[in-house]
Amino acid sequence: MDLRIFTEPQQGATYDTLLTVAKATEDLGFDAFFRSDHYLRMGNVDGLPGPTDAWITLAGLARETKRIRLGTLMTAGTFRLPGVLAIQVAQVDQMSGGRVELGLGAGWFEEEHKAYGIPFPQEKFARLEEQLEIVTGLWATDPGKTFDFHGTYYDLTDSPALPKPAQRKIPVLVGGHGPSRTPRLAAKYADEFNMPFGSVEDSERQFGRVRAAAEEAGRGGDELTYSNALVVCVGRDDAEVARRAAAIGREVAELKLNGLAGSPSEVVDKIGRYAGIGSRRIYLQVLDLDDLDHLELISAQVQSQLS
């Protein structure tokens, strides 16, 4: 089971804070550092000092880390044209020496689009499918050849399909709860399917849908990696769990129900339940980015048991 650290910087974080967490992620033996792609805070937080851009952040981290994988859960398809996104991600992959992964979603948070003047189209999912085909098609085009795409929303003619990533193939993540279109997109384009904030039971059903869609598309169901994203809140005792829950404005009982919360042994047991239904990777949503002791505890008493 891979454990990855997943951050939500729109809730309030500077680049320096993210760098500190990313270096801790690397030093403590976690597999990867991922971040959300949002420009507006959510819930009852001030979001200060303001948003950071996902791919600019990852470009910086690519030069200041050496081992960990770097990526997004999920890049919003509404934020960037697919040709531009393919260039950006390939460049960051080069900058990292081939450690980048792209989670790409349709985009959903209308308020942030209004706040920053970003168009919020109605037909987001159909656009996402074209974006996935373009981004993966550009990267897969042999050097010296050109890429063309003529769709409903995007039109590319004689693209040199450059630059190329450092990796032969950048892993692509697709995720979500949708029962039909999401599994179909994952089956066609994804290397990994991620179930965000879902129960063991819901995850098992969705993984089954993705496996079935993959087989229908002519792929083996096990060709994809299956993963979960879950909020994490671990403490050495009940008081420490309660303190960490209060720091992120959540209740312990709710976190235990919907996330990974409690003592290290409780969290290990719950991760085991996800492993039992085929999950091979957990993205630990860390909401208090100043609490590095939390990461140290997870590394020492959760990750060590899973290894």
mmCIF file of C-alpha atoms in Angstrom:
data_model
loop_
_atom_site.group_PDB
_atom_site.id
_atom_site.type_symbol
_atom_site.label_atom_id
_atom_site.label_comp_id
_atom_site.label_asym_id
_atom_site.label_seq_id
_atom_site.Cartn_x
_atom_site.Cartn_y
_atom_site.Cartn_z
ATOM 1 C CA MET A 1 0.000 0.000 0.000
ATOM 2 C CA ASP A 2 1.466 3.338 -1.092
ATOM 3 C CA LEU A 3 0.751 6.323 1.148
ATOM 4 C CA ARG A 4 0.755 9.713 -0.525
ATOM 5 C CA ILE A 5 0.354 13.156 1.028
ATOM 6 C CA PHE A 6 -2.458 15.213 -0.480
ATOM 7 C CA THR A 7 -2.801 18.922 0.321
ATOM 8 C CA GLU A 8 -5.499 21.571 -0.184
ATOM 9 C CA PRO A 9 -3.535 24.836 -0.471
ATOM 10 C CA GLN A 10 -6.564 26.947 -1.376
ATOM 11 C CA GLN A 11 -7.506 26.704 2.295
ATOM 12 C CA GLY A 12 -4.456 28.826 3.133
ATOM 13 C CA ALA A 13 -0.817 28.049 2.353
ATOM 14 C CA THR A 14 2.216 29.783 0.912
ATOM 15 C CA TYR A 15 4.623 28.127 -1.471
ATOM 16 C CA ASP A 16 7.148 27.963 1.374
ATOM 17 C CA THR A 17 4.649 26.026 3.494
ATOM 18 C CA LEU A 18 4.047 23.586 0.646
ATOM 19 C CA LEU A 19 7.780 23.195 0.141
ATOM 20 C CA THR A 20 8.231 22.368 3.822
ATOM 21 C CA VAL A 21 5.492 19.738 3.654
ATOM 22 C CA ALA A 22 6.858 18.295 0.403
ATOM 23 C CA LYS A 23 10.350 17.959 1.865
ATOM 24 C CA ALA A 24 8.881 16.286 4.952
ATOM 25 C CA THR A 25 6.934 13.977 2.656
ATOM 26 C CA GLU A 26 10.200 12.958 1.015
ATOM 27 C CA ASP A 27 12.247 12.705 4.200
ATOM 28 C CA LEU A 28 9.613 10.600 5.980
ATOM 29 C CA GLY A 29 9.409 8.011 3.228
ATOM 30 C CA PHE A 30 6.004 8.749 1.736
ATOM 31 C CA ASP A 31 5.509 7.909 -1.917
ATOM 32 C CA ALA A 32 4.294 11.228 -3.310
ATOM 33 C CA PHE A 33 3.158 14.797 -2.733
ATOM 34 C CA PHE A 34 -0.069 15.813 -4.457
ATOM 35 C CA ARG A 35 -2.097 18.980 -4.290
ATOM 36 C CA SER A 36 -5.536 20.171 -5.313
ATOM 37 C CA ASP A 37 -6.077 22.604 -8.166
ATOM 38 C CA HIS A 38 -8.325 25.356 -6.799
ATOM 39 C CA TYR A 39 -8.235 29.151 -6.670
ATOM 40 C CA LEU A 40 -10.797 29.817 -3.945
ATOM 41 C CA ARG A 41 -11.110 28.698 -0.344
ATOM 42 C CA MET A 42 -13.939 26.436 0.743
ATOM 43 C CA GLY A 43 -15.802 26.512 4.039
ATOM 44 C CA ASN A 44 -15.141 28.601 7.122
ATOM 45 C CA VAL A 45 -11.492 29.540 6.597
ATOM 46 C CA ASP A 46 -9.930 32.799 5.469
ATOM 47 C CA GLY A 47 -7.732 31.193 2.802
ATOM 48 C CA LEU A 48 -4.914 33.631 3.497
ATOM 49 C CA PRO A 49 -2.528 34.548 1.983
ATOM 50 C CA GLY A 50 -4.451 33.476 -1.139
ATOM 51 C CA PRO A 51 -4.225 30.760 -3.783
ATOM 52 C CA THR A 52 -1.163 29.238 -5.365
ATOM 53 C CA ASP A 53 -1.244 27.769 -8.861
ATOM 54 C CA ALA A 54 -0.968 23.989 -8.935
ATOM 55 C CA TRP A 55 1.470 23.589 -11.816
ATOM 56 C CA ILE A 56 3.648 26.553 -10.860
ATOM 57 C CA THR A 57 3.898 25.025 -7.375
ATOM 58 C CA LEU A 58 4.794 21.608 -8.764
ATOM 59 C CA ALA A 59 7.407 23.139 -11.064
ATOM 60 C CA GLY A 60 9.120 24.645 -8.034
ATOM 61 C CA LEU A 61 8.885 21.418 -6.059
ATOM 62 C CA ALA A 62 10.256 19.479 -9.032
ATOM 63 C CA ARG A 63 13.555 21.322 -8.595
ATOM 64 C CA GLU A 64 13.638 21.103 -4.794
ATOM 65 C CA THR A 65 12.838 17.412 -4.276
ATOM 66 C CA LYS A 66 14.593 14.313 -5.555
ATOM 67 C CA ARG A 67 12.498 11.170 -5.046
ATOM 68 C CA ILE A 68 8.794 11.718 -4.445
ATOM 69 C CA ARG A 69 6.199 11.636 -7.190
ATOM 70 C CA LEU A 70 4.386 14.929 -7.808
ATOM 71 C CA GLY A 71 0.871 15.485 -9.101
ATOM 72 C CA THR A 72 -2.653 16.851 -8.883
ATOM 73 C CA LEU A 73 -5.954 15.608 -7.529
ATOM 74 C CA MET A 74 -7.425 16.872 -9.760
ATOM 75 C CA THR A 75 -6.347 19.474 -12.313
ATOM 76 C CA ALA A 76 -9.504 21.310 -13.359
ATOM 77 C CA GLY A 77 -10.208 20.904 -17.046
ATOM 78 C CA THR A 78 -11.836 24.330 -17.080
ATOM 79 C CA PHE A 79 -8.634 26.147 -16.098
ATOM 80 C CA ARG A 80 -6.301 25.379 -19.006
ATOM 81 C CA LEU A 81 -6.542 24.632 -22.701
ATOM 82 C CA PRO A 82 -5.493 21.017 -23.293
ATOM 83 C CA GLY A 83 -2.586 21.837 -25.596
ATOM 84 C CA VAL A 84 -1.192 24.308 -23.069
ATOM 85 C CA LEU A 85 -1.708 21.808 -20.241
ATOM 86 C CA ALA A 86 0.189 19.118 -22.164
ATOM 87 C CA ILE A 87 3.140 21.504 -22.549
ATOM 88 C CA GLN A 88 3.072 22.546 -18.884
ATOM 89 C CA VAL A 89 2.916 19.018 -17.497
ATOM 90 C CA ALA A 90 5.589 17.715 -19.876
ATOM 91 C CA GLN A 91 7.894 20.566 -18.868
ATOM 92 C CA VAL A 92 7.394 19.936 -15.153
ATOM 93 C CA ASP A 93 8.039 16.247 -15.792
ATOM 94 C CA GLN A 94 11.355 17.179 -17.407
ATOM 95 C CA MET A 95 12.165 19.478 -14.493
ATOM 96 C CA SER A 96 11.529 16.642 -12.031
ATOM 97 C CA GLY A 97 13.473 14.000 -13.923
ATOM 98 C CA GLY A 98 10.293 12.046 -14.694
ATOM 99 C CA ARG A 99 8.301 12.098 -11.442
ATOM 100 C CA VAL A 100 5.038 13.772 -12.487
ATOM 101 C CA GLU A 101 1.505 12.353 -12.612
ATOM 102 C CA LEU A 102 -1.573 14.111 -13.975
ATOM 103 C CA GLY A 103 -4.950 13.838 -12.340
ATOM 104 C CA LEU A 104 -7.441 15.496 -14.662
ATOM 105 C CA GLY A 105 -11.078 16.230 -13.874
ATOM 106 C CA ALA A 106 -13.909 18.229 -15.361
ATOM 107 C CA GLY A 107 -13.879 21.096 -12.824
ATOM 108 C CA TRP A 108 -16.850 21.717 -10.558
ATOM 109 C CA PHE A 109 -16.466 24.715 -8.229
ATOM 110 C CA GLU A 110 -18.433 27.439 -9.980
ATOM 111 C CA GLU A 111 -17.709 30.153 -7.395
ATOM 112 C CA GLU A 112 -13.960 30.133 -8.069
ATOM 113 C CA HIS A 113 -14.611 30.566 -11.769
ATOM 114 C CA LYS A 114 -16.784 33.604 -11.067
ATOM 115 C CA ALA A 115 -14.201 35.008 -8.656
ATOM 116 C CA TYR A 116 -11.362 34.919 -11.202
ATOM 117 C CA GLY A 117 -13.204 35.381 -14.500
ATOM 118 C CA ILE A 118 -12.764 31.796 -15.695
ATOM 119 C CA PRO A 119 -15.482 30.524 -18.063
ATOM 120 C CA PHE A 120 -17.620 27.777 -16.520
ATOM 121 C CA PRO A 121 -19.173 25.856 -19.438
ATOM 122 C CA GLN A 122 -22.197 23.634 -19.066
ATOM 123 C CA GLU A 123 -20.791 20.722 -21.078
ATOM 124 C CA LYS A 124 -17.779 20.101 -18.838
ATOM 125 C CA PHE A 125 -17.699 16.301 -19.037
ATOM 126 C CA ALA A 126 -17.748 16.176 -22.831
ATOM 127 C CA ARG A 127 -14.936 18.710 -22.844
ATOM 128 C CA LEU A 128 -12.980 16.564 -20.391
ATOM 129 C CA GLU A 129 -13.119 13.595 -22.733
ATOM 130 C CA GLU A 130 -11.665 15.680 -25.569
ATOM 131 C CA GLN A 131 -9.017 17.084 -23.218
ATOM 132 C CA LEU A 132 -7.918 13.597 -22.186
ATOM 133 C CA GLU A 133 -7.671 12.496 -25.803
ATOM 134 C CA ILE A 134 -5.656 15.588 -26.757
ATOM 135 C CA VAL A 135 -3.223 15.561 -23.829
ATOM 136 C CA THR A 136 -2.472 11.847 -24.081
ATOM 137 C CA GLY A 137 -2.395 12.034 -27.876
ATOM 138 C CA LEU A 138 0.134 14.866 -27.905
ATOM 139 C CA TRP A 139 2.462 12.998 -25.561
ATOM 140 C CA ALA A 140 2.125 9.744 -27.533
ATOM 141 C CA THR A 141 2.880 11.287 -30.929
ATOM 142 C CA ASP A 142 6.258 10.112 -32.227
ATOM 143 C CA PRO A 143 8.954 12.797 -32.539
ATOM 144 C CA GLY A 144 8.992 14.257 -36.007
ATOM 145 C CA LYS A 145 5.303 13.542 -36.580
ATOM 146 C CA THR A 146 2.362 15.863 -36.056
ATOM 147 C CA PHE A 147 -0.890 15.561 -34.126
ATOM 148 C CA ASP A 148 -4.328 16.576 -35.362
ATOM 149 C CA PHE A 149 -7.605 16.636 -33.492
ATOM 150 C CA HIS A 150 -10.940 17.971 -34.684
ATOM 151 C CA GLY A 151 -13.567 17.770 -31.986
ATOM 152 C CA THR A 152 -16.630 19.632 -30.841
ATOM 153 C CA TYR A 153 -14.739 21.918 -28.447
ATOM 154 C CA TYR A 154 -11.090 21.836 -29.523
ATOM 155 C CA ASP A 155 -9.343 21.873 -32.872
ATOM 156 C CA LEU A 156 -5.616 21.147 -33.338
ATOM 157 C CA THR A 157 -3.930 21.116 -36.750
ATOM 158 C CA ASP A 158 -0.348 20.072 -37.494
ATOM 159 C CA SER A 159 0.758 20.266 -33.879
ATOM 160 C CA PRO A 160 4.427 19.295 -33.464
ATOM 161 C CA ALA A 161 3.315 17.694 -30.190
ATOM 162 C CA LEU A 162 6.271 19.055 -28.277
ATOM 163 C CA PRO A 163 7.801 19.031 -25.726
ATOM 164 C CA LYS A 164 7.921 15.391 -24.734
ATOM 165 C CA PRO A 165 7.860 14.341 -21.071
ATOM 166 C CA ALA A 166 10.900 12.751 -19.465
ATOM 167 C CA GLN A 167 8.842 9.625 -18.777
ATOM 168 C CA ARG A 168 7.854 7.365 -21.611
ATOM 169 C CA LYS A 169 4.278 7.760 -20.366
ATOM 170 C CA ILE A 170 3.081 10.163 -17.705
ATOM 171 C CA PRO A 171 0.561 8.340 -15.500
ATOM 172 C CA VAL A 172 -2.941 9.763 -15.901
ATOM 173 C CA LEU A 173 -5.478 9.647 -13.075
ATOM 174 C CA VAL A 174 -9.233 9.817 -13.520
ATOM 175 C CA GLY A 175 -11.570 9.709 -10.551
ATOM 176 C CA GLY A 176 -15.040 10.287 -9.224
ATOM 177 C CA HIS A 177 -18.305 8.761 -8.122
ATOM 178 C CA GLY A 178 -20.168 8.809 -11.450
ATOM 179 C CA PRO A 179 -21.598 5.365 -12.208
ATOM 180 C CA SER A 180 -21.238 5.244 -15.997
ATOM 181 C CA ARG A 181 -19.358 8.016 -17.793
ATOM 182 C CA THR A 182 -16.549 8.196 -15.236
ATOM 183 C CA PRO A 183 -15.691 4.462 -15.408
ATOM 184 C CA ARG A 184 -15.790 4.651 -19.207
ATOM 185 C CA LEU A 185 -13.319 7.562 -19.291
ATOM 186 C CA ALA A 186 -11.048 5.827 -16.796
ATOM 187 C CA ALA A 187 -11.115 2.640 -18.849
ATOM 188 C CA LYS A 188 -10.153 4.524 -22.005
ATOM 189 C CA TYR A 189 -7.536 6.963 -20.757
ATOM 190 C CA ALA A 190 -6.405 6.332 -17.179
ATOM 191 C CA ASP A 191 -3.517 4.482 -15.610
ATOM 192 C CA GLU A 192 -5.094 4.967 -12.181
ATOM 193 C CA PHE A 193 -8.644 5.322 -10.935
ATOM 194 C CA ASN A 194 -9.115 7.345 -7.766
ATOM 195 C CA MET A 195 -12.178 7.203 -5.544
ATOM 196 C CA PRO A 196 -12.371 10.477 -3.582
ATOM 197 C CA PHE A 197 -13.792 10.412 -0.063
ATOM 198 C CA GLY A 198 -15.802 7.231 -0.521
ATOM 199 C CA SER A 199 -16.639 4.464 1.914
ATOM 200 C CA VAL A 200 -15.197 0.981 1.571
ATOM 201 C CA GLU A 201 -18.549 -0.209 0.226
ATOM 202 C CA ASP A 202 -18.941 2.625 -2.295
ATOM 203 C CA SER A 203 -15.327 2.228 -3.389
ATOM 204 C CA GLU A 204 -15.789 -1.481 -3.982
ATOM 205 C CA ARG A 205 -18.830 -0.837 -6.181
ATOM 206 C CA GLN A 206 -17.059 1.883 -8.165
ATOM 207 C CA PHE A 207 -13.893 -0.172 -8.613
ATOM 208 C CA GLY A 208 -16.105 -2.948 -9.963
ATOM 209 C CA ARG A 209 -17.664 -0.587 -12.483
ATOM 210 C CA VAL A 210 -14.238 0.580 -13.638
ATOM 211 C CA ARG A 211 -12.982 -3.001 -13.972
ATOM 212 C CA ALA A 212 -16.026 -3.905 -16.029
ATOM 213 C CA ALA A 213 -15.588 -0.837 -18.252
ATOM 214 C CA ALA A 214 -11.914 -1.647 -18.755
ATOM 215 C CA GLU A 215 -12.711 -5.187 -19.819
ATOM 216 C CA GLU A 216 -15.426 -3.934 -22.161
ATOM 217 C CA ALA A 217 -12.831 -1.578 -23.680
ATOM 218 C CA GLY A 218 -10.433 -4.464 -24.252
ATOM 219 C CA ARG A 219 -8.187 -3.848 -21.251
ATOM 220 C CA GLY A 220 -7.627 -6.058 -18.270
ATOM 221 C CA GLY A 221 -9.309 -4.719 -15.154
ATOM 222 C CA ASP A 222 -6.004 -5.060 -13.289
ATOM 223 C CA GLU A 223 -4.192 -2.826 -15.778
ATOM 224 C CA LEU A 224 -5.365 0.158 -13.721
ATOM 225 C CA THR A 225 -4.193 1.049 -10.241
ATOM 226 C CA TYR A 226 -7.086 1.639 -7.836
ATOM 227 C CA SER A 227 -6.739 4.264 -5.120
ATOM 228 C CA ASN A 228 -8.631 6.281 -2.525
ATOM 229 C CA ALA A 229 -8.360 9.830 -1.210
ATOM 230 C CA LEU A 230 -9.325 10.178 2.460
ATOM 231 C CA VAL A 231 -8.925 12.837 5.135
ATOM 232 C CA VAL A 232 -6.472 11.774 7.823
ATOM 233 C CA CYS A 233 -6.432 12.559 11.554
ATOM 234 C CA VAL A 234 -4.187 10.331 13.664
ATOM 235 C CA GLY A 235 -3.245 10.708 17.326
ATOM 236 C CA ARG A 236 -1.293 8.802 19.925
ATOM 237 C CA ASP A 237 -4.307 8.985 22.235
ATOM 238 C CA ASP A 238 -7.888 10.245 22.205
ATOM 239 C CA ALA A 239 -6.895 13.725 23.324
ATOM 240 C CA GLU A 240 -4.439 14.126 20.456
ATOM 241 C CA VAL A 241 -7.013 12.899 17.930
ATOM 242 C CA ALA A 242 -9.548 15.385 19.311
ATOM 243 C CA ARG A 243 -7.024 18.223 19.181
ATOM 244 C CA ARG A 244 -6.172 17.505 15.561
ATOM 245 C CA ALA A 245 -9.844 17.194 14.611
ATOM 246 C CA ALA A 246 -10.620 20.545 16.253
ATOM 247 C CA ALA A 247 -7.702 22.176 14.417
ATOM 248 C CA ILE A 248 -9.347 21.364 11.069
ATOM 249 C CA GLY A 249 -12.893 22.125 12.229
ATOM 250 C CA ARG A 250 -14.123 18.531 12.188
ATOM 251 C CA GLU A 251 -15.676 16.113 14.683
ATOM 252 C CA VAL A 252 -13.842 12.917 15.633
ATOM 253 C CA ALA A 253 -16.863 10.666 15.119
ATOM 254 C CA GLU A 254 -17.458 12.066 11.642
ATOM 255 C CA LEU A 255 -13.799 11.683 10.717
ATOM 256 C CA LYS A 256 -13.764 8.086 11.881
ATOM 257 C CA LEU A 257 -16.832 7.389 9.769
ATOM 258 C CA ASN A 258 -15.739 9.195 6.609
ATOM 259 C CA GLY A 259 -11.951 9.225 6.788
ATOM 260 C CA LEU A 260 -8.917 7.720 8.453
ATOM 261 C CA ALA A 261 -9.043 8.847 12.062
ATOM 262 C CA GLY A 262 -8.098 7.555 15.472
ATOM 263 C CA SER A 263 -5.082 5.752 16.833
ATOM 264 C CA PRO A 264 -2.411 4.378 14.486
ATOM 265 C CA SER A 265 -3.797 0.872 14.917
ATOM 266 C CA GLU A 266 -7.336 2.033 14.089
ATOM 267 C CA VAL A 267 -6.104 3.745 10.937
ATOM 268 C CA VAL A 268 -4.030 0.730 9.891
ATOM 269 C CA ASP A 269 -7.064 -1.504 10.327
ATOM 270 C CA LYS A 270 -9.243 0.748 8.191
ATOM 271 C CA ILE A 271 -6.604 1.026 5.487
ATOM 272 C CA GLY A 272 -6.581 -2.767 5.507
ATOM 273 C CA ARG A 273 -10.286 -2.751 4.672
ATOM 274 C CA TYR A 274 -9.589 -0.607 1.617
ATOM 275 C CA ALA A 275 -6.725 -2.876 0.635
ATOM 276 C CA GLY A 276 -9.136 -5.787 0.862
ATOM 277 C CA ILE A 277 -11.298 -4.386 -1.929
ATOM 278 C CA GLY A 278 -8.344 -3.723 -4.229
ATOM 279 C CA SER A 279 -7.107 -0.254 -3.286
ATOM 280 C CA ARG A 280 -3.351 -0.066 -3.683
ATOM 281 C CA ARG A 281 -2.754 3.599 -2.909
ATOM 282 C CA ILE A 282 -4.127 6.028 -0.329
ATOM 283 C CA TYR A 283 -3.937 9.801 -0.713
ATOM 284 C CA LEU A 284 -3.921 11.168 2.828
ATOM 285 C CA GLN A 285 -5.696 14.525 2.794
ATOM 286 C CA VAL A 286 -3.675 16.591 5.265
ATOM 287 C CA LEU A 287 -5.541 19.768 6.175
ATOM 288 C CA ASP A 288 -3.284 21.249 8.881
ATOM 289 C CA LEU A 289 -0.079 21.899 6.979
ATOM 290 C CA ASP A 290 1.721 23.338 10.001
ATOM 291 C CA ASP A 291 1.452 20.084 11.987
ATOM 292 C CA LEU A 292 4.538 18.227 10.790
ATOM 293 C CA ASP A 293 4.421 16.046 13.898
ATOM 294 C CA HIS A 294 1.277 14.538 12.394
ATOM 295 C CA LEU A 295 3.238 13.402 9.343
ATOM 296 C CA GLU A 296 6.011 12.033 11.546
ATOM 297 C CA LEU A 297 3.489 10.006 13.551
ATOM 298 C CA ILE A 298 1.858 8.598 10.409
ATOM 299 C CA SER A 299 5.242 7.663 8.997
ATOM 300 C CA ALA A 300 6.487 6.034 12.189
ATOM 301 C CA GLN A 301 3.334 4.221 13.329
ATOM 302 C CA VAL A 302 1.076 3.794 10.300
ATOM 303 C CA GLN A 303 3.277 3.576 7.240
ATOM 304 C CA SER A 304 5.782 1.349 9.032
ATOM 305 C CA GLN A 305 3.073 -1.245 9.723
ATOM 306 C CA LEU A 306 1.861 -1.194 6.136
ATOM 307 C CA SER A 307 5.384 -1.785 4.854
#
